[in-house]
């Protein structure tokens, strides 16, 4: 039919990434407003929202793992020296990240050499 069934409103800036959960009807959106939102395709409002710290630049990425139980949020550091990686339990998103990593470009280059 090619008609709009539902609009998902919430981000205040451009959307940079969408990721569908392989286990259920949820999906993640991340945007240049430095937020990540968890949605259900059956509901109009977002289920949860995570605001990224001011140290993170815009253009964040969010992706589920292959089981749909864990997802990762990646955001560039404002300094331009690497990325912040935060891992979340998709069933308990509001509890915050269970792991927070800083991946520096210099460390990546050294590991490759």
mmCIF file of N, CA and C in Angstrom:
data_model
loop_
_atom_site.group_PDB
_atom_site.id
_atom_site.type_symbol
_atom_site.label_atom_id
_atom_site.label_comp_id
_atom_site.label_asym_id
_atom_site.label_seq_id
_atom_site.Cartn_x
_atom_site.Cartn_y
_atom_site.Cartn_z
ATOM 1 N N UNK A 1 0.810 -1.209 0.000
ATOM 2 C CA UNK A 1 0.000 0.000 0.000
ATOM 3 C C UNK A 1 0.853 1.273 0.000
ATOM 4 N N UNK A 2 2.070 1.195 0.503
ATOM 5 C CA UNK A 2 2.964 2.348 0.548
ATOM 6 C C UNK A 2 2.355 3.555 1.249
ATOM 7 N N UNK A 3 1.700 3.335 2.378
ATOM 8 C CA UNK A 3 1.182 4.458 3.144
ATOM 9 C C UNK A 3 1.854 4.482 4.515
ATOM 10 N N UNK A 4 1.933 5.648 5.092
ATOM 11 C CA UNK A 4 2.550 5.818 6.406
ATOM 12 C C UNK A 4 1.614 5.258 7.463
ATOM 13 N N UNK A 5 2.115 4.321 8.263
ATOM 14 C CA UNK A 5 1.313 3.714 9.327
ATOM 15 C C UNK A 5 1.546 4.398 10.673
ATOM 16 N N UNK A 6 2.756 4.880 10.893
ATOM 17 C CA UNK A 6 3.083 5.489 12.179
ATOM 18 C C UNK A 6 4.294 6.394 12.012
ATOM 19 N N UNK A 7 4.281 7.522 12.695
ATOM 20 C CA UNK A 7 5.434 8.420 12.729
ATOM 21 C C UNK A 7 6.042 8.347 14.119
ATOM 22 N N UNK A 8 7.356 8.287 14.168
ATOM 23 C CA UNK A 8 8.085 8.206 15.424
ATOM 24 C C UNK A 8 8.772 9.549 15.655
ATOM 25 N N UNK A 9 8.218 10.331 16.566
ATOM 26 C CA UNK A 9 8.711 11.676 16.824
ATOM 27 C C UNK A 9 9.453 11.719 18.155
ATOM 28 N N UNK A 10 10.544 12.485 18.171
ATOM 29 C CA UNK A 10 11.278 12.619 19.418
ATOM 30 C C UNK A 10 12.629 13.288 19.264
ATOM 31 N N UNK A 11 13.371 12.948 18.234
ATOM 32 C CA UNK A 11 14.694 13.549 18.040
ATOM 33 C C UNK A 11 14.548 15.023 17.667
ATOM 34 N N UNK A 12 15.493 15.820 18.127
ATOM 35 C CA UNK A 12 15.480 17.251 17.868
ATOM 36 C C UNK A 12 16.412 17.652 16.730
ATOM 37 N N UNK A 13 17.107 16.687 16.146
ATOM 38 C CA UNK A 13 18.043 16.955 15.057
ATOM 39 C C UNK A 13 18.037 15.747 14.122
ATOM 40 N N UNK A 14 18.880 15.773 13.121
ATOM 41 C CA UNK A 14 18.939 14.729 12.097
ATOM 42 C C UNK A 14 19.213 13.349 12.711
ATOM 43 N N UNK A 15 18.547 12.322 12.182
ATOM 44 C CA UNK A 15 18.774 10.933 12.584
ATOM 45 C C UNK A 15 20.004 10.419 11.836
ATOM 46 N N UNK A 16 20.942 9.817 12.577
ATOM 47 C CA UNK A 16 22.166 9.326 11.945
ATOM 48 C C UNK A 16 22.194 7.812 11.805
ATOM 49 N N UNK A 17 21.329 7.092 12.546
ATOM 50 C CA UNK A 17 21.402 5.632 12.513
ATOM 51 C C UNK A 17 20.091 5.018 12.997
ATOM 52 N N UNK A 18 19.693 3.924 12.355
ATOM 53 C CA UNK A 18 18.577 3.080 12.805
ATOM 54 C C UNK A 18 19.072 1.645 12.874
ATOM 55 N N UNK A 19 18.643 0.909 13.907
ATOM 56 C CA UNK A 19 19.028 -0.491 14.041
ATOM 57 C C UNK A 19 17.828 -1.294 14.538
ATOM 58 N N UNK A 20 17.408 -2.278 13.740
ATOM 59 C CA UNK A 20 16.296 -3.150 14.129
ATOM 60 C C UNK A 20 16.809 -4.271 15.019
ATOM 61 N N UNK A 21 16.046 -4.590 16.045
ATOM 62 C CA UNK A 21 16.385 -5.699 16.927
ATOM 63 C C UNK A 21 16.036 -7.010 16.215
ATOM 64 N N UNK A 22 16.954 -7.979 16.209
ATOM 65 C CA UNK A 22 16.660 -9.256 15.554
ATOM 66 C C UNK A 22 15.731 -10.153 16.368
ATOM 67 N N UNK A 23 15.442 -9.795 17.623
ATOM 68 C CA UNK A 23 14.671 -10.677 18.498
ATOM 69 C C UNK A 23 13.204 -10.271 18.667
ATOM 70 N N UNK A 24 12.894 -8.983 18.447
ATOM 71 C CA UNK A 24 11.513 -8.539 18.658
ATOM 72 C C UNK A 24 11.226 -7.320 17.786
ATOM 73 N N UNK A 25 10.163 -6.584 18.104
ATOM 74 C CA UNK A 25 9.730 -5.452 17.288
ATOM 75 C C UNK A 25 10.293 -4.117 17.748
ATOM 76 N N UNK A 26 11.429 -4.130 18.415
ATOM 77 C CA UNK A 26 12.019 -2.870 18.846
ATOM 78 C C UNK A 26 13.114 -2.435 17.876
ATOM 79 N N UNK A 27 13.417 -1.146 17.927
ATOM 80 C CA UNK A 27 14.531 -0.622 17.131
ATOM 81 C C UNK A 27 15.132 0.562 17.861
ATOM 82 N N UNK A 28 16.369 0.865 17.496
ATOM 83 C CA UNK A 28 17.111 1.987 18.057
ATOM 84 C C UNK A 28 17.229 3.077 17.005
ATOM 85 N N UNK A 29 17.198 4.318 17.468
ATOM 86 C CA UNK A 29 17.528 5.439 16.601
ATOM 87 C C UNK A 29 18.538 6.302 17.342
ATOM 88 N N UNK A 30 19.481 6.847 16.608
ATOM 89 C CA UNK A 30 20.433 7.779 17.202
ATOM 90 C C UNK A 30 20.518 8.980 16.287
ATOM 91 N N UNK A 31 20.789 10.125 16.897
ATOM 92 C CA UNK A 31 20.771 11.330 16.096
ATOM 93 C C UNK A 31 21.823 12.341 16.482
ATOM 94 N N UNK A 32 21.879 13.390 15.694
ATOM 95 C CA UNK A 32 22.819 14.468 15.940
ATOM 96 C C UNK A 32 22.449 15.304 17.161
ATOM 97 N N UNK A 33 21.306 15.027 17.774
ATOM 98 C CA UNK A 33 20.935 15.687 19.029
ATOM 99 C C UNK A 33 21.596 15.013 20.233
ATOM 100 N N UNK A 34 22.538 14.087 19.964
ATOM 101 C CA UNK A 34 23.293 13.359 20.982
ATOM 102 C C UNK A 34 22.363 12.537 21.885
ATOM 103 N N UNK A 35 21.373 11.909 21.274
ATOM 104 C CA UNK A 35 20.500 11.015 22.030
ATOM 105 C C UNK A 35 20.294 9.718 21.268
ATOM 106 N N UNK A 36 20.018 8.670 22.026
ATOM 107 C CA UNK A 36 19.665 7.357 21.478
ATOM 108 C C UNK A 36 18.307 7.010 22.060
ATOM 109 N N UNK A 37 17.422 6.552 21.209
ATOM 110 C CA UNK A 37 16.063 6.206 21.655
ATOM 111 C C UNK A 37 15.745 4.764 21.289
ATOM 112 N N UNK A 38 15.021 4.119 22.187
ATOM 113 C CA UNK A 38 14.528 2.761 21.977
ATOM 114 C C UNK A 38 13.038 2.862 21.685
ATOM 115 N N UNK A 39 12.601 2.219 20.605
ATOM 116 C CA UNK A 39 11.216 2.284 20.141
ATOM 117 C C UNK A 39 10.652 0.878 19.956
ATOM 118 N N UNK A 40 9.332 0.796 19.917
ATOM 119 C CA UNK A 40 8.623 -0.412 19.520
ATOM 120 C C UNK A 40 7.788 -0.045 18.306
ATOM 121 N N UNK A 41 7.863 -0.832 17.245
ATOM 122 C CA UNK A 41 7.138 -0.493 16.018
ATOM 123 C C UNK A 41 5.621 -0.468 16.226
ATOM 124 N N UNK A 42 5.127 -1.100 17.293
ATOM 125 C CA UNK A 42 3.697 -1.153 17.568
ATOM 126 C C UNK A 42 3.193 0.045 18.364
ATOM 127 N N UNK A 43 4.111 0.903 18.859
ATOM 128 C CA UNK A 43 3.729 2.040 19.708
ATOM 129 C C UNK A 43 4.271 3.335 19.123
ATOM 130 N N UNK A 44 3.570 4.428 19.376
ATOM 131 C CA UNK A 44 3.960 5.717 18.801
ATOM 132 C C UNK A 44 5.102 6.385 19.573
ATOM 133 N N UNK A 45 5.125 6.294 20.889
ATOM 134 C CA UNK A 45 6.147 6.977 21.683
ATOM 135 C C UNK A 45 7.368 6.119 21.932
ATOM 136 N N UNK A 46 8.481 6.777 22.266
ATOM 137 C CA UNK A 46 9.700 6.000 22.524
ATOM 138 C C UNK A 46 9.609 5.324 23.894
ATOM 139 N N UNK A 47 10.235 4.168 24.011
ATOM 140 C CA UNK A 47 10.228 3.399 25.255
ATOM 141 C C UNK A 47 11.251 3.938 26.249
ATOM 142 N N UNK A 48 12.375 4.404 25.725
ATOM 143 C CA UNK A 48 13.455 4.907 26.590
ATOM 144 C C UNK A 48 14.345 5.832 25.769
ATOM 145 N N UNK A 49 15.033 6.718 26.486
ATOM 146 C CA UNK A 49 15.946 7.661 25.840
ATOM 147 C C UNK A 49 17.223 7.760 26.649
ATOM 148 N N UNK A 50 18.329 7.850 25.950
ATOM 149 C CA UNK A 50 19.628 8.021 26.581
ATOM 150 C C UNK A 50 20.271 9.273 25.995
ATOM 151 N N UNK A 51 20.612 10.224 26.849
ATOM 152 C CA UNK A 51 21.331 11.421 26.412
ATOM 153 C C UNK A 51 22.818 11.164 26.561
ATOM 154 N N UNK A 52 23.577 11.486 25.532
ATOM 155 C CA UNK A 52 25.022 11.295 25.577
ATOM 156 C C UNK A 52 25.671 12.478 26.289
ATOM 157 N N UNK A 53 26.813 12.251 26.935
ATOM 158 C CA UNK A 53 27.491 13.340 27.650
ATOM 159 C C UNK A 53 28.004 14.401 26.681
ATOM 160 N N UNK A 54 28.288 15.585 27.205
ATOM 161 C CA UNK A 54 28.752 16.691 26.369
ATOM 162 C C UNK A 54 30.111 16.406 25.741
ATOM 163 N N UNK A 55 30.868 15.456 26.297
ATOM 164 C CA UNK A 55 32.168 15.088 25.724
ATOM 165 C C UNK A 55 32.020 14.336 24.405
ATOM 166 N N UNK A 56 30.807 13.901 24.086
ATOM 167 C CA UNK A 56 30.560 13.144 22.862
ATOM 168 C C UNK A 56 30.094 14.084 21.763
ATOM 169 N N UNK A 57 30.631 13.897 20.581
ATOM 170 C CA UNK A 57 30.215 14.688 19.424
ATOM 171 C C UNK A 57 28.924 14.099 18.855
ATOM 172 N N UNK A 58 28.279 14.832 17.960
ATOM 173 C CA UNK A 58 27.067 14.343 17.312
ATOM 174 C C UNK A 58 27.385 13.223 16.337
ATOM 175 N N UNK A 59 26.367 12.756 15.627
ATOM 176 C CA UNK A 59 26.550 11.681 14.657
ATOM 177 C C UNK A 59 26.794 10.336 15.305
ATOM 178 N N UNK A 60 26.067 10.047 16.369
ATOM 179 C CA UNK A 60 26.248 8.792 17.090
ATOM 180 C C UNK A 60 25.691 7.607 16.293
ATOM 181 N N UNK A 61 26.205 6.433 16.617
ATOM 182 C CA UNK A 61 25.735 5.193 16.020
ATOM 183 C C UNK A 61 25.250 4.275 17.128
ATOM 184 N N UNK A 62 24.219 3.503 16.849
ATOM 185 C CA UNK A 62 23.707 2.527 17.813
ATOM 186 C C UNK A 62 23.332 1.265 17.038
ATOM 187 N N UNK A 63 23.736 0.106 17.571
ATOM 188 C CA UNK A 63 23.480 -1.149 16.861
ATOM 189 C C UNK A 63 23.277 -2.292 17.860
ATOM 190 N N UNK A 64 22.311 -3.160 17.563
ATOM 191 C CA UNK A 64 22.078 -4.362 18.357
ATOM 192 C C UNK A 64 23.097 -5.433 17.991
ATOM 193 N N UNK A 65 23.385 -6.328 18.945
ATOM 194 C CA UNK A 65 24.173 -7.510 18.610
ATOM 195 C C UNK A 65 23.253 -8.517 17.917
ATOM 196 N N UNK A 66 23.785 -9.639 17.502
ATOM 197 C CA UNK A 66 23.006 -10.611 16.722
ATOM 198 C C UNK A 66 21.888 -11.282 17.510
ATOM 199 N N UNK A 67 21.939 -11.229 18.846
ATOM 200 C CA UNK A 67 20.885 -11.835 19.662
ATOM 201 C C UNK A 67 19.791 -10.836 20.036
ATOM 202 N N UNK A 68 20.083 -9.547 19.915
ATOM 203 C CA UNK A 68 19.134 -8.522 20.326
ATOM 204 C C UNK A 68 19.141 -8.245 21.808
ATOM 205 N N UNK A 69 20.054 -8.879 22.550
ATOM 206 C CA UNK A 69 20.109 -8.704 24.003
ATOM 207 C C UNK A 69 21.005 -7.545 24.426
ATOM 208 N N UNK A 70 21.960 -7.210 23.597
ATOM 209 C CA UNK A 70 22.925 -6.151 23.909
ATOM 210 C C UNK A 70 22.981 -5.193 22.729
ATOM 211 N N UNK A 71 23.147 -3.916 23.025
ATOM 212 C CA UNK A 71 23.430 -2.985 21.948
ATOM 213 C C UNK A 71 24.559 -2.059 22.352
ATOM 214 N N UNK A 72 25.205 -1.518 21.338
ATOM 215 C CA UNK A 72 26.355 -0.637 21.526
ATOM 216 C C UNK A 72 26.021 0.741 20.987
ATOM 217 N N UNK A 73 26.435 1.751 21.729
ATOM 218 C CA UNK A 73 26.339 3.140 21.279
ATOM 219 C C UNK A 73 27.760 3.642 21.089
ATOM 220 N N UNK A 74 28.060 4.140 19.904
ATOM 221 C CA UNK A 74 29.381 4.685 19.597
ATOM 222 C C UNK A 74 29.234 6.166 19.284
ATOM 223 N N UNK A 75 30.086 6.968 19.914
ATOM 224 C CA UNK A 75 30.074 8.415 19.676
ATOM 225 C C UNK A 75 31.502 8.919 19.595
ATOM 226 N N UNK A 76 31.746 9.797 18.639
ATOM 227 C CA UNK A 76 33.062 10.409 18.503
ATOM 228 C C UNK A 76 33.365 11.294 19.701
ATOM 229 N N UNK A 77 34.622 11.291 20.117
ATOM 230 C CA UNK A 77 35.070 12.208 21.160
ATOM 231 C C UNK A 77 35.165 13.615 20.565
ATOM 232 N N UNK A 78 34.777 14.627 21.345
ATOM 233 C CA UNK A 78 34.876 16.012 20.884
ATOM 234 C C UNK A 78 36.304 16.386 20.505
ATOM 235 N N UNK A 79 37.277 15.739 21.114
ATOM 236 C CA UNK A 79 38.684 16.028 20.823
ATOM 237 C C UNK A 79 39.120 15.483 19.474
ATOM 238 N N UNK A 80 38.307 14.589 18.876
ATOM 239 C CA UNK A 80 38.654 13.988 17.597
ATOM 240 C C UNK A 80 39.709 12.904 17.693
ATOM 241 N N UNK A 81 39.966 12.405 18.906
ATOM 242 C CA UNK A 81 41.033 11.422 19.098
ATOM 243 C C UNK A 81 40.546 9.982 19.152
ATOM 244 N N UNK A 82 39.244 9.766 19.088
ATOM 245 C CA UNK A 82 38.739 8.400 19.164
ATOM 246 C C UNK A 82 37.239 8.354 19.359
ATOM 247 N N UNK A 83 36.781 7.233 19.917
ATOM 248 C CA UNK A 83 35.354 6.990 20.124
ATOM 249 C C UNK A 83 35.076 6.551 21.557
ATOM 250 N N UNK A 84 33.899 6.903 22.032
ATOM 251 C CA UNK A 84 33.338 6.323 23.253
ATOM 252 C C UNK A 84 32.446 5.169 22.813
ATOM 253 N N UNK A 85 32.566 4.009 23.451
ATOM 254 C CA UNK A 85 31.690 2.867 23.201
ATOM 255 C C UNK A 85 30.997 2.505 24.504
ATOM 256 N N UNK A 86 29.684 2.484 24.497
ATOM 257 C CA UNK A 86 28.906 2.114 25.671
ATOM 258 C C UNK A 86 28.050 0.906 25.321
ATOM 259 N N UNK A 87 28.102 -0.128 26.162
ATOM 260 C CA UNK A 87 27.319 -1.348 25.959
ATOM 261 C C UNK A 87 26.149 -1.376 26.937
ATOM 262 N N UNK A 88 24.972 -1.706 26.422
ATOM 263 C CA UNK A 88 23.737 -1.715 27.215
ATOM 264 C C UNK A 88 23.050 -3.072 27.129
ATOM 265 N N UNK A 89 22.374 -3.440 28.207
ATOM 266 C CA UNK A 89 21.457 -4.574 28.210
ATOM 267 C C UNK A 89 20.133 -4.055 27.665
ATOM 268 N N UNK A 90 19.697 -4.560 26.533
ATOM 269 C CA UNK A 90 18.487 -4.060 25.885
ATOM 270 C C UNK A 90 17.242 -4.244 26.750
ATOM 271 N N UNK A 91 17.255 -5.222 27.653
ATOM 272 C CA UNK A 91 16.099 -5.467 28.517
ATOM 273 C C UNK A 91 16.073 -4.516 29.702
ATOM 274 N N UNK A 92 17.194 -3.829 29.948
ATOM 275 C CA UNK A 92 17.284 -2.929 31.100
ATOM 276 C C UNK A 92 18.040 -1.655 30.706
ATOM 277 N N UNK A 93 17.614 -1.063 29.619
ATOM 278 C CA UNK A 93 18.247 0.113 29.037
ATOM 279 C C UNK A 93 18.361 1.252 30.051
ATOM 280 N N UNK A 94 17.318 1.453 30.850
ATOM 281 C CA UNK A 94 17.292 2.585 31.789
ATOM 282 C C UNK A 94 18.319 2.464 32.914
ATOM 283 N N UNK A 95 18.900 1.280 33.122
ATOM 284 C CA UNK A 95 19.919 1.105 34.171
ATOM 285 C C UNK A 95 21.261 1.704 33.762
ATOM 286 N N UNK A 96 21.391 2.096 32.529
ATOM 287 C CA UNK A 96 22.643 2.671 32.046
ATOM 288 C C UNK A 96 23.552 1.611 31.457
ATOM 289 N N UNK A 97 24.680 2.059 30.967
ATOM 290 C CA UNK A 97 25.638 1.158 30.318
ATOM 291 C C UNK A 97 26.273 0.221 31.334
ATOM 292 N N UNK A 98 26.449 -1.049 30.950
ATOM 293 C CA UNK A 98 27.156 -1.981 31.837
ATOM 294 C C UNK A 98 28.653 -1.998 31.537
ATOM 295 N N UNK A 99 29.045 -1.384 30.416
ATOM 296 C CA UNK A 99 30.477 -1.249 30.093
ATOM 297 C C UNK A 99 30.670 0.036 29.300
ATOM 298 N N UNK A 100 31.710 0.779 29.658
ATOM 299 C CA UNK A 100 32.048 2.017 28.955
ATOM 300 C C UNK A 100 33.521 1.958 28.558
ATOM 301 N N UNK A 101 33.791 2.142 27.282
ATOM 302 C CA UNK A 101 35.144 2.029 26.755
ATOM 303 C C UNK A 101 35.524 3.298 26.006
ATOM 304 N N UNK A 102 36.794 3.622 26.036
ATOM 305 C CA UNK A 102 37.343 4.680 25.196
ATOM 306 C C UNK A 102 38.312 4.018 24.226
ATOM 307 N N UNK A 103 38.064 4.182 22.949
ATOM 308 C CA UNK A 103 38.932 3.615 21.929
ATOM 309 C C UNK A 103 39.615 4.783 21.227
ATOM 310 N N UNK A 104 40.926 4.887 21.414
ATOM 311 C CA UNK A 104 41.695 5.975 20.824
ATOM 312 C C UNK A 104 42.254 5.550 19.470
ATOM 313 N N UNK A 105 42.274 6.463 18.515
ATOM 314 C CA UNK A 105 42.795 6.165 17.189
ATOM 315 C C UNK A 105 44.248 5.703 17.258
ATOM 316 N N UNK A 106 45.055 6.339 18.115
ATOM 317 C CA UNK A 106 46.460 5.950 18.248
ATOM 318 C C UNK A 106 46.579 4.482 18.687
ATOM 319 N N UNK A 107 45.737 4.069 19.628
ATOM 320 C CA UNK A 107 45.768 2.677 20.096
ATOM 321 C C UNK A 107 45.390 1.711 18.978
ATOM 322 N N UNK A 108 44.417 2.091 18.163
ATOM 323 C CA UNK A 108 44.023 1.243 17.040
ATOM 324 C C UNK A 108 45.159 1.098 16.029
ATOM 325 N N UNK A 109 45.810 2.218 15.727
ATOM 326 C CA UNK A 109 46.928 2.162 14.763
ATOM 327 C C UNK A 109 48.074 1.319 15.298
ATOM 328 N N UNK A 110 48.366 1.446 16.577
ATOM 329 C CA UNK A 110 49.442 0.634 17.177
ATOM 330 C C UNK A 110 49.089 -0.855 17.174
ATOM 331 N N UNK A 111 47.824 -1.180 17.382
ATOM 332 C CA UNK A 111 47.411 -2.585 17.410
ATOM 333 C C UNK A 111 47.473 -3.195 16.010
ATOM 334 N N UNK A 112 47.257 -2.395 14.996
ATOM 335 C CA UNK A 112 47.286 -2.888 13.616
ATOM 336 C C UNK A 112 48.725 -3.112 13.145
ATOM 337 N N UNK A 113 49.639 -2.263 13.588
ATOM 338 C CA UNK A 113 51.048 -2.363 13.145
ATOM 339 C C UNK A 113 51.725 -3.609 13.602
#
